GROMACS .gro file of C-alpha atoms in nm:
model
  466
    1MET     CA    1   1.550   2.180   2.814
    2ILE     CA    2   1.224   2.364   2.880
    3PRO     CA    3   1.300   2.690   3.066
    4VAL     CA    4   1.044   2.743   3.341
    5ARG     CA    5   0.829   3.049   3.277
    6GLY     CA    6   0.662   3.278   3.526
    7PHE     CA    7   0.927   3.289   3.800
    8GLU     CA    8   1.179   3.531   3.651
    9ASN     CA    9   1.383   3.695   3.931
   10HIS     CA   10   1.197   3.492   4.195
   11LYS     CA   11   1.324   3.230   4.438
   12VAL     CA   12   1.173   2.883   4.404
   13ALA     CA   13   1.242   2.602   4.652
   14VAL     CA   14   1.313   2.253   4.517
   15LEU     CA   15   1.263   1.958   4.755
   16GLY     CA   16   1.429   1.633   4.647
   17LEU     CA   17   1.737   1.630   4.426
   18GLY     CA   18   1.698   1.313   4.223
   19ARG     CA   19   1.646   1.309   3.847
   20SER     CA   20   1.334   1.527   3.842
   21GLY     CA   21   1.456   1.761   4.117
   22MET     CA   22   1.784   1.840   3.947
   23ALA     CA   23   1.613   1.884   3.610
   24THR     CA   24   1.372   2.124   3.779
   25ALA     CA   25   1.657   2.326   3.931
   26ARG     CA   26   1.829   2.354   3.593
   27ALA     CA   27   1.506   2.452   3.415
   28LEU     CA   28   1.436   2.718   3.677
   29HIS     CA   29   1.785   2.858   3.625
   30GLU     CA   30   1.729   2.866   3.248
   31GLY     CA   31   1.408   3.058   3.315
   32LYS     CA   32   1.601   3.318   3.517
   33ALA     CA   33   1.471   3.204   3.854
   34THR     CA   34   1.683   3.119   4.157
   35ALA     CA   35   1.649   2.760   4.277
   36ILE     CA   36   1.688   2.705   4.652
   37CYS     CA   37   1.751   2.331   4.684
   38TRP     CA   38   1.720   2.078   4.964
   39ASP     CA   39   1.750   1.703   5.007
   40ASP     CA   40   1.797   1.508   5.330
   41ASN     CA   41   2.079   1.318   5.159
   42PRO     CA   42   2.407   1.513   5.196
   43GLU     CA   43   2.549   1.345   4.884
   44ALA     CA   44   2.259   1.475   4.677
   45ARG     CA   45   2.313   1.825   4.817
   46ALA     CA   46   2.684   1.802   4.737
   47ARG     CA   47   2.609   1.714   4.374
   48ALA     CA   48   2.372   2.011   4.346
   49GLU     CA   49   2.629   2.246   4.497
   50GLU     CA   50   2.891   2.121   4.251
   51GLU     CA   51   2.659   2.248   3.974
   52GLY     CA   52   2.644   2.586   4.145
   53PHE     CA   53   2.302   2.557   4.309
   54VAL     CA   54   2.232   2.701   4.652
   55CYS     CA   55   2.126   2.443   4.912
   56ALA     CA   56   1.947   2.563   5.225
   57ASN     CA   57   1.761   2.376   5.499
   58LEU     CA   58   1.396   2.449   5.428
   59MET     CA   59   1.298   2.361   5.784
   60THR     CA   60   1.471   2.660   5.942
   61GLN     CA   61   1.254   2.942   6.073
   62GLY     CA   62   1.167   3.194   5.804
   63ALA     CA   63   1.292   2.969   5.522
   64PHE     CA   64   0.985   3.044   5.308
   65GLU     CA   65   0.965   3.420   5.366
   66ASP     CA   66   1.086   3.512   5.016
   67ILE     CA   67   1.004   3.187   4.833
   68SER     CA   68   0.745   3.200   4.551
   69ALA     CA   69   0.676   2.827   4.523
   70LEU     CA   70   0.788   2.487   4.649
   71ILE     CA   71   0.850   2.219   4.383
   72VAL     CA   72   0.830   1.866   4.522
   73SER     CA   73   0.977   1.551   4.369
   74PRO     CA   74   0.727   1.267   4.302
   75GLY     CA   75   0.840   1.033   4.580
   76ILE     CA   76   0.783   1.287   4.857
   77PRO     CA   77   0.437   1.269   5.020
   78HIS     CA   78   0.241   1.591   5.057
   79LEU     CA   79  -0.075   1.454   5.223
   80TYR     CA   80  -0.094   1.078   5.286
   81PRO     CA   81   0.021   0.878   5.478
   82GLY     CA   82   0.157   1.203   5.627
   83PRO     CA   83   0.291   1.521   5.467
   84ASN     CA   84   0.662   1.585   5.454
   85PRO     CA   85   0.749   1.851   5.716
   86VAL     CA   86   0.888   2.083   5.446
   87VAL     CA   87   0.556   2.065   5.257
   88THR     CA   88   0.372   2.147   5.579
   89ALA     CA   89   0.602   2.444   5.642
   90ALA     CA   90   0.540   2.576   5.289
   91LEU     CA   91   0.163   2.543   5.321
   92ASN     CA   92   0.165   2.711   5.661
   93ALA     CA   93   0.357   2.999   5.503
   94GLY     CA   94   0.102   3.025   5.221
   95VAL     CA   95   0.354   2.914   4.958
   96PRO     CA   96   0.207   2.721   4.661
   97VAL     CA   97   0.323   2.361   4.622
   98ASP     CA   98   0.372   2.217   4.272
   99ASN     CA   99   0.580   1.961   4.084
  100ASP     CA  100   0.777   1.944   3.761
  101ILE     CA  101   0.468   1.835   3.564
  102GLY     CA  102   0.288   2.154   3.663
  103LEU     CA  103   0.592   2.360   3.565
  104PHE     CA  104   0.609   2.182   3.228
  105PHE     CA  105   0.249   2.256   3.135
  106ARG     CA  106   0.283   2.623   3.228
  107SER     CA  107   0.610   2.657   3.034
  108PHE     CA  108   0.597   2.434   2.725
  109ALA     CA  109   0.398   2.665   2.496
  110THR     CA  110   0.586   2.983   2.402
  111PRO     CA  111   0.520   3.290   2.182
  112GLU     CA  112   0.743   3.127   1.917
  113TRP     CA  113   0.462   2.881   1.848
  114ASP     CA  114   0.288   3.159   1.654
  115ASN     CA  115   0.541   3.091   1.377
  116LEU     CA  116   0.470   2.717   1.354
  117GLU     CA  117   0.249   2.572   1.081
  118VAL     CA  118   0.129   2.274   1.289
  119MET     CA  119   0.077   2.327   1.661
  120PRO     CA  120   0.263   2.083   1.887
  121LYS     CA  121   0.052   1.847   2.097
  122VAL     CA  122   0.091   1.675   2.432
  123VAL     CA  123  -0.040   1.323   2.491
  124ALA     CA  124  -0.054   1.226   2.860
  125VAL     CA  125  -0.100   0.861   2.962
  126THR     CA  126  -0.197   0.747   3.311
  127GLY     CA  127  -0.348   0.435   3.471
  128SER     CA  128  -0.241   0.151   3.699
  129ASN     CA  129  -0.095  -0.090   3.443
  130GLY     CA  130   0.024  -0.058   3.087
  131LYS     CA  131   0.097   0.314   3.082
  132SER     CA  132   0.468   0.267   3.003
  133THR     CA  133   0.402   0.030   2.714
  134THR     CA  134   0.116   0.245   2.585
  135SER     CA  135   0.331   0.559   2.595
  136ALA     CA  136   0.627   0.389   2.428
  137LEU     CA  137   0.402   0.233   2.164
  138ILE     CA  138   0.247   0.568   2.071
  139HIS     CA  139   0.594   0.720   2.048
  140HIS     CA  140   0.720   0.428   1.837
  141VAL     CA  141   0.431   0.447   1.590
  142LEU     CA  142   0.481   0.822   1.550
  143GLU     CA  143   0.851   0.768   1.483
  144HIS     CA  144   0.764   0.498   1.231
  145ALA     CA  145   0.532   0.748   1.060
  146GLN     CA  146   0.818   1.002   1.061
  147ARG     CA  147   0.633   1.243   1.286
  148PRO     CA  148   0.845   1.454   1.525
  149THR     CA  149   0.792   1.314   1.875
  150GLN     CA  150   0.947   1.305   2.221
  151LEU     CA  151   0.889   1.057   2.506
  152ALA     CA  152   0.913   1.181   2.865
  153GLY     CA  153   0.772   1.181   3.217
  154ASN     CA  154   0.779   0.857   3.410
  155ILE     CA  155   0.956   0.699   3.112
  156GLY     CA  156   1.235   0.830   2.895
  157ARG     CA  157   1.349   1.181   2.983
  158GLY     CA  158   1.227   1.411   3.257
  159VAL     CA  159   0.956   1.648   3.134
  160LEU     CA  160   1.174   1.955   3.173
  161ASP     CA  161   1.469   1.782   3.004
  162ILE     CA  162   1.305   1.754   2.663
  163GLU     CA  163   1.374   1.987   2.371
  164PRO     CA  164   1.155   2.288   2.292
  165ALA     CA  165   0.880   2.198   2.047
  166VAL     CA  166   0.931   2.195   1.672
  167ASP     CA  167   0.665   2.218   1.403
  168GLY     CA  168   0.410   1.938   1.452
  169ASP     CA  169   0.589   1.792   1.755
  170VAL     CA  170   0.400   1.535   1.966
  171VAL     CA  171   0.521   1.496   2.324
  172VAL     CA  172   0.410   1.169   2.483
  173LEU     CA  173   0.411   1.175   2.864
  174GLU     CA  174   0.370   0.880   3.097
  175LEU     CA  175   0.231   1.019   3.422
  176SER     CA  176   0.199   0.834   3.751
  177SER     CA  177  -0.058   0.914   4.017
  178TYR     CA  178   0.223   1.077   4.218
  179GLN     CA  179   0.266   1.323   3.931
  180THR     CA  180  -0.098   1.391   3.845
  181GLU     CA  181  -0.216   1.440   4.205
  182LEU     CA  182  -0.009   1.752   4.270
  183ALA     CA  183   0.048   1.930   3.939
  184ARG     CA  184  -0.119   2.273   3.947
  185SER     CA  185  -0.138   2.282   3.568
  186LEU     CA  186  -0.254   1.980   3.364
  187THR     CA  187  -0.348   2.067   3.006
  188PRO     CA  188  -0.278   1.779   2.766
  189ASP     CA  189  -0.433   1.778   2.421
  190ILE     CA  190  -0.505   1.405   2.449
  191ALA     CA  191  -0.533   1.219   2.781
  192VAL     CA  192  -0.534   0.840   2.823
  193PHE     CA  193  -0.668   0.630   3.113
  194THR     CA  194  -0.555   0.269   3.068
  195ASN     CA  195  -0.714   0.091   3.367
  196LEU     CA  196  -0.736   0.100   3.745
  197SER     CA  197  -0.640  -0.156   4.010
  198PRO     CA  198  -0.531  -0.115   4.375
  199ASP     CA  199  -0.182   0.034   4.403
  200HIS     CA  200  -0.008   0.300   4.613
  201LEU     CA  201  -0.313   0.308   4.841
  202ASP     CA  202  -0.117   0.429   5.145
  203ARG     CA  203   0.006   0.728   4.945
  204HIS     CA  204  -0.347   0.824   4.833
  205GLY     CA  205  -0.548   0.743   5.145
  206GLY     CA  206  -0.734   0.454   4.981
  207MET     CA  207  -0.883   0.357   4.647
  208GLY     CA  208  -1.098   0.669   4.620
  209GLY     CA  209  -0.797   0.895   4.663
  210TYR     CA  210  -0.601   0.690   4.411
  211PHE     CA  211  -0.875   0.726   4.149
  212ALA     CA  212  -0.909   1.096   4.228
  213ALA     CA  213  -0.537   1.144   4.159
  214LYS     CA  214  -0.575   0.982   3.815
  215ARG     CA  215  -0.901   1.166   3.742
  216ARG     CA  216  -0.733   1.506   3.784
  217LEU     CA  217  -0.563   1.462   3.445
  218PHE     CA  218  -0.908   1.476   3.283
  219ALA     CA  219  -1.106   1.698   3.519
  220GLU     CA  220  -0.842   1.968   3.566
  221GLY     CA  221  -0.704   1.978   3.214
  222GLY     CA  222  -1.008   1.935   2.992
  223PRO     CA  223  -0.825   1.754   2.710
  224ASP     CA  224  -0.958   1.786   2.355
  225ARG     CA  225  -0.979   1.406   2.340
  226ALA     CA  226  -0.991   1.144   2.614
  227VAL     CA  227  -0.909   0.776   2.554
  228ILE     CA  228  -1.064   0.577   2.840
  229GLY     CA  229  -1.034   0.209   2.928
  230ILE     CA  230  -1.382   0.117   3.050
  231ASP     CA  231  -1.329  -0.240   3.172
  232GLU     CA  232  -1.334  -0.123   3.535
  233ALA     CA  233  -1.616   0.068   3.700
  234GLU     CA  234  -1.397   0.375   3.749
  235GLY     CA  235  -1.313   0.397   3.379
  236ALA     CA  236  -1.675   0.359   3.275
  237PHE     CA  237  -1.772   0.628   3.525
  238LEU     CA  238  -1.499   0.863   3.400
  239ALA     CA  239  -1.601   0.816   3.037
  240GLY     CA  240  -1.961   0.894   3.131
  241GLN     CA  241  -1.860   1.208   3.317
  242LEU     CA  242  -1.656   1.340   3.025
  243SER     CA  243  -1.909   1.259   2.753
  244MET     CA  244  -2.196   1.495   2.670
  245ALA     CA  245  -2.395   1.233   2.474
  246ALA     CA  246  -2.365   0.878   2.341
  247ALA     CA  247  -2.233   1.007   2.009
  248ASP     CA  248  -1.975   1.243   2.167
  249ASP     CA  249  -1.654   1.138   1.990
  250ARG     CA  250  -1.434   1.351   2.214
  251VAL     CA  251  -1.431   1.039   2.434
  252ILE     CA  252  -1.290   0.719   2.282
  253ARG     CA  253  -1.387   0.412   2.480
  254VAL     CA  254  -1.144   0.117   2.491
  255SER     CA  255  -1.211  -0.242   2.600
  256VAL     CA  256  -1.066  -0.592   2.591
  257ASP     CA  257  -1.359  -0.743   2.781
  258GLN     CA  258  -1.648  -0.659   2.550
  259LYS     CA  259  -1.745  -0.562   2.199
  260LEU     CA  260  -1.832  -0.194   2.205
  261SER     CA  261  -2.124  -0.066   2.002
  262GLY     CA  262  -2.319   0.254   1.975
  263PRO     CA  263  -2.289   0.585   1.791
  264GLY     CA  264  -1.966   0.698   1.957
  265TRP     CA  265  -1.597   0.624   1.889
  266ASN     CA  266  -1.492   0.282   2.019
  267VAL     CA  267  -1.179   0.065   1.999
  268PHE     CA  268  -1.183  -0.288   2.135
  269ALA     CA  269  -0.994  -0.617   2.104
  270LYS     CA  270  -1.154  -0.963   2.110
  271LYS     CA  271  -0.965  -1.289   2.054
  272GLY     CA  272  -0.660  -1.101   1.932
  273PHE     CA  273  -0.838  -0.877   1.679
  274LEU     CA  274  -0.847  -0.500   1.730
  275SER     CA  275  -1.151  -0.322   1.588
  276GLU     CA  276  -1.234   0.047   1.555
  277TYR     CA  277  -1.596   0.156   1.527
  278ARG     CA  278  -1.721   0.509   1.463
  279LYS     CA  279  -2.089   0.601   1.442
  280GLY     CA  280  -2.177   0.233   1.450
  281ARG     CA  281  -1.956   0.137   1.155
  282GLN     CA  282  -1.620  -0.035   1.146
  283ALA     CA  283  -1.341   0.206   1.052
  284GLY     CA  284  -1.034  -0.012   1.100
  285SER     CA  285  -0.898  -0.343   1.226
  286ILE     CA  286  -0.565  -0.510   1.313
  287ASP     CA  287  -0.478  -0.875   1.380
  288LEU     CA  288  -0.266  -0.848   1.695
  289ARG     CA  289  -0.201  -1.220   1.740
  290ALA     CA  290   0.122  -1.235   1.540
  291ILE     CA  291   0.274  -0.916   1.681
  292LYS     CA  292   0.555  -1.051   1.898
  293GLY     CA  293   0.612  -0.731   2.095
  294LEU     CA  294   0.249  -0.721   2.216
  295PRO     CA  295   0.166  -1.062   2.368
  296GLY     CA  296  -0.144  -1.121   2.577
  297VAL     CA  297  -0.470  -0.944   2.653
  298HIS     CA  298  -0.300  -0.675   2.863
  299ASN     CA  299  -0.085  -0.572   2.568
  300HIS     CA  300  -0.389  -0.581   2.342
  301GLN     CA  301  -0.544  -0.324   2.576
  302ASN     CA  302  -0.229  -0.113   2.543
  303ALA     CA  303  -0.251  -0.149   2.165
  304CYS     CA  304  -0.614  -0.033   2.163
  305ALA     CA  305  -0.528   0.280   2.362
  306ALA     CA  306  -0.224   0.358   2.146
  307TYR     CA  307  -0.425   0.298   1.829
  308ALA     CA  308  -0.695   0.540   1.946
  309VAL     CA  309  -0.439   0.811   2.017
  310CYS     CA  310  -0.267   0.765   1.681
  311ARG     CA  311  -0.599   0.779   1.498
  312THR     CA  312  -0.678   1.103   1.680
  313LEU     CA  313  -0.343   1.234   1.554
  314GLY     CA  314  -0.446   1.155   1.195
  315LEU     CA  315  -0.260   0.830   1.124
  316ALA     CA  316  -0.419   0.568   0.901
  317PRO     CA  317  -0.489   0.216   1.038
  318ARG     CA  318  -0.235   0.051   0.806
  319VAL     CA  319   0.037   0.296   0.916
  320ILE     CA  320  -0.040   0.219   1.280
  321GLU     CA  321  -0.035  -0.157   1.210
  322ALA     CA  322   0.307  -0.132   1.048
  323GLY     CA  323   0.434   0.056   1.353
  324PHE     CA  324   0.293  -0.214   1.583
  325GLN     CA  325   0.470  -0.485   1.382
  326SER     CA  326   0.812  -0.330   1.443
  327PHE     CA  327   0.756  -0.260   1.815
  328GLY     CA  328   1.000  -0.465   2.020
  329GLY     CA  329   0.836  -0.416   2.359
  330LEU     CA  330   0.986  -0.259   2.668
  331PRO     CA  331   1.247  -0.402   2.904
  332HIS     CA  332   1.095  -0.581   3.204
  333ARG     CA  333   0.747  -0.589   3.048
  334SER     CA  334   0.664  -0.925   2.885
  335GLN     CA  335   1.018  -0.912   2.747
  336ILE     CA  336   1.135  -1.234   2.580
  337VAL     CA  337   1.497  -1.257   2.691
  338ALA     CA  338   1.597  -1.605   2.575
  339GLU     CA  339   1.482  -1.921   2.398
  340ALA     CA  340   1.674  -2.238   2.474
  341ASP     CA  341   1.591  -2.606   2.424
  342GLY     CA  342   1.235  -2.518   2.331
  343VAL     CA  343   1.181  -2.312   2.649
  344THR     CA  344   1.098  -1.941   2.635
  345TYR     CA  345   1.219  -1.708   2.912
  346VAL     CA  346   1.014  -1.394   2.976
  347ASN     CA  347   1.103  -1.100   3.201
  348ASP     CA  348   0.795  -0.917   3.335
  349SER     CA  349   0.959  -0.771   3.646
  350LYS     CA  350   0.735  -0.464   3.606
  351ALA     CA  351   0.439  -0.680   3.712
  352THR     CA  352   0.465  -0.541   4.065
  353ASN     CA  353   0.099  -0.585   4.162
  354VAL     CA  354  -0.161  -0.861   4.145
  355ASP     CA  355  -0.351  -0.730   3.841
  356ALA     CA  356  -0.034  -0.690   3.635
  357ALA     CA  357   0.075  -1.043   3.725
  358LYS     CA  358  -0.269  -1.178   3.627
  359MET     CA  359  -0.229  -1.018   3.285
  360ALA     CA  360   0.115  -1.172   3.241
  361LEU     CA  361  -0.011  -1.516   3.345
  362GLY     CA  362  -0.285  -1.490   3.085
  363ALA     CA  363  -0.042  -1.421   2.802
  364PHE     CA  364   0.148  -1.751   2.795
  365LYS     CA  365   0.095  -2.127   2.809
  366ARG     CA  366   0.258  -2.388   3.035
  367ILE     CA  367   0.420  -2.143   3.273
  368ARG     CA  368   0.695  -2.200   3.525
  369TRP     CA  369   0.632  -1.891   3.730
  370ILE     CA  370   0.894  -1.700   3.930
  371CYS     CA  371   0.711  -1.476   4.175
  372GLY     CA  372   0.736  -1.310   4.516
  373GLY     CA  373   0.885  -1.003   4.680
  374LEU     CA  374   0.751  -0.727   4.900
  375GLU     CA  375   0.376  -0.777   4.913
  376LYS     CA  376   0.140  -0.488   4.860
  377GLU     CA  377  -0.181  -0.424   5.050
  378GLY     CA  378  -0.443  -0.695   4.999
  379GLY     CA  379  -0.208  -0.991   4.960
  380VAL     CA  380  -0.186  -1.221   4.659
  381GLY     CA  381  -0.457  -1.479   4.724
  382ASP     CA  382  -0.652  -1.369   4.416
  383LEU     CA  383  -0.370  -1.486   4.190
  384ALA     CA  384  -0.469  -1.852   4.221
  385GLU     CA  385  -0.768  -1.797   3.991
  386ALA     CA  386  -0.538  -1.670   3.715
  387ALA     CA  387  -0.283  -1.948   3.751
  388GLY     CA  388  -0.450  -2.208   3.532
  389GLU     CA  389  -0.151  -2.228   3.297
  390VAL     CA  390   0.103  -2.246   3.579
  391VAL     CA  391   0.284  -2.578   3.596
  392LYS     CA  392   0.478  -2.471   3.906
  393ALA     CA  393   0.566  -2.154   4.099
  394TYR     CA  394   0.916  -2.074   4.226
  395VAL     CA  395   0.887  -1.816   4.501
  396ILE     CA  396   1.155  -1.559   4.584
  397GLY     CA  397   1.180  -1.285   4.846
  398ARG     CA  398   1.242  -1.255   5.216
  399GLU     CA  399   0.885  -1.367   5.292
  400ALA     CA  400   0.878  -1.637   5.026
  401ALA     CA  401   0.718  -1.901   5.251
  402GLY     CA  402   0.426  -1.675   5.342
  403PHE     CA  403   0.382  -1.575   4.978
  404ALA     CA  404   0.378  -1.939   4.867
  405MET     CA  405   0.112  -2.031   5.124
  406GLN     CA  406  -0.131  -1.787   4.958
  407LEU     CA  407  -0.108  -1.960   4.619
  408LYS     CA  408  -0.384  -2.209   4.687
  409GLY     CA  409  -0.402  -2.490   4.434
  410VAL     CA  410  -0.065  -2.406   4.279
  411GLU     CA  411   0.242  -2.624   4.328
  412ALA     CA  412   0.497  -2.386   4.478
  413GLU     CA  413   0.859  -2.423   4.579
  414VAL     CA  414   1.022  -2.175   4.817
  415CYS     CA  415   1.349  -2.066   4.654
  416THR     CA  416   1.407  -1.725   4.821
  417THR     CA  417   1.679  -1.609   4.577
  418MET     CA  418   1.659  -1.543   4.205
  419GLN     CA  419   1.959  -1.768   4.145
  420ASP     CA  420   1.788  -2.068   4.304
  421ALA     CA  421   1.452  -1.994   4.138
  422VAL     CA  422   1.600  -1.974   3.789
  423ALA     CA  423   1.814  -2.282   3.849
  424ARG     CA  424   1.513  -2.488   3.957
  425ALA     CA  425   1.298  -2.363   3.670
  426VAL     CA  426   1.569  -2.434   3.411
  427ALA     CA  427   1.625  -2.782   3.551
  428GLU     CA  428   1.256  -2.874   3.543
  429ALA     CA  429   1.135  -2.692   3.230
  430GLU     CA  430   1.029  -2.900   2.931
  431GLU     CA  431   1.002  -2.813   2.564
  432GLY     CA  432   0.708  -2.577   2.512
  433ASP     CA  433   0.725  -2.429   2.863
  434THR     CA  434   0.761  -2.059   2.944
  435VAL     CA  435   0.970  -1.952   3.241
  436LEU     CA  436   0.803  -1.627   3.344
  437LEU     CA  437   0.919  -1.370   3.598
  438ALA     CA  438   0.599  -1.191   3.704
  439PRO     CA  439   0.654  -1.114   4.074
  440ALA     CA  440   0.314  -0.966   4.172
  441ALA     CA  441   0.507  -0.775   4.439
  442ALA     CA  442   0.745  -0.486   4.484
  443SER     CA  443   1.118  -0.546   4.462
  444PHE     CA  444   1.243  -0.351   4.761
  445ASP     CA  445   1.293  -0.645   4.997
  446GLN     CA  446   1.585  -0.763   4.780
  447TYR     CA  447   1.647  -0.506   4.504
  448ASP     CA  448   1.667  -0.130   4.460
  449SER     CA  449   1.410  -0.138   4.178
  450PHE     CA  450   1.208  -0.366   3.954
  451GLU     CA  451   1.470  -0.297   3.684
  452LYS     CA  452   1.745  -0.444   3.902
  453ARG     CA  453   1.530  -0.749   3.971
  454GLY     CA  454   1.468  -0.799   3.599
  455GLU     CA  455   1.835  -0.758   3.521
  456ASP     CA  456   1.921  -1.023   3.781
  457PHE     CA  457   1.669  -1.260   3.621
  458MET     CA  458   1.820  -1.203   3.276
  459ALA     CA  459   2.173  -1.253   3.408
  460GLU     CA  460   2.079  -1.580   3.575
  461VAL     CA  461   1.897  -1.704   3.262
  462ALA     CA  462   2.202  -1.623   3.051
  463ALA     CA  463   2.436  -1.795   3.299
  464GLN     CA  464   2.226  -2.108   3.336
  465THR     CA  465   2.114  -2.160   2.977
  466GLY     CA  466   2.425  -2.036   2.798
   0.00000   0.00000   0.00000
């Protein structure tokens, strides 16, 4: 655990008592602060009280009179589409609002670091798609190279749950826009921007607000190195803002759409081959085509970003390649879950938006596509252009019929449930086909999370192919 620094003998309010909220309360206690906790869910409050924490309604008059800060869990809005009333009360009382990410960055470094030979580093990864795989891949390669490393944030452990740094430690953080938009302290050594596509727009007041939330990781923190995916206009703009000149190698540009040239530091992938160029000369390359855990262009983009980070950390290309070869992929992200009768079954339940689904559709041939769920803003009409390899779509979700109608030019069957969709796909699949779950929608119309949806898919595949 990372004890929170700077609030000794002070009261700090914690709003939201899920995983990050409870970790925050414990870390505040370890840092000799008093956590005043609140959650609208009485069961969550009861669990906190069982651990000895004080719970108090933060909406009562005078609740913030002796509070030094309010720490808000990621799912609680502080501005758009409307601020939580507790956040409003804190701001009206002049109380600073922060989150666990801000507390981590103000607390991770300690005076004990003066005794370390190699300073610990923090790598922070954000973006719309691929940040989980990129973070896990960096962590995996570092483990393969026998470097001390921890994985946390939006993946793995909560940021305040990790262990204090050891000599040469590298902490890899996956950070969502919910986390970067509010943190008062953001000081990673290396920051990564994978890509940008519309997502969470209601929470950020539109695309500009969404990009601004991601951009804070770079503008507020001033990382020593920035790895930027430049295949969208926002990434290219961000790289230009951070770079002082064309040869400025503090910015590493990443692409899977174009060969990058010039005097700077570039990493790109074309036709399955990753290339690194520095000062106009090739410095490394990897054939990604045979790496089973990284299928498709979207995973090649993740590989480019992870490669750039690992090179910044001093690893040789061949060491990185060996780490890539042993990477098994992440659950619910292009995860091969079964092969039966010549048919491959792939779980990409994490493809919760249109761009992620497009990437998944581009990674496989002869696809029987299970899709549908709770649509996000903008609909799914754009998916038809990416569905060239789709033999047939099997649509699930409460609004399956409406979803299917948007898939112009694609044969689609309304199945509604995962059980029916898998059954139909198994019955009709031929040798060489891929049955792919890539919903292009949120899961909350039928499931508690994308993980639950993926688990249901895997269970049905096992039951119907076993």
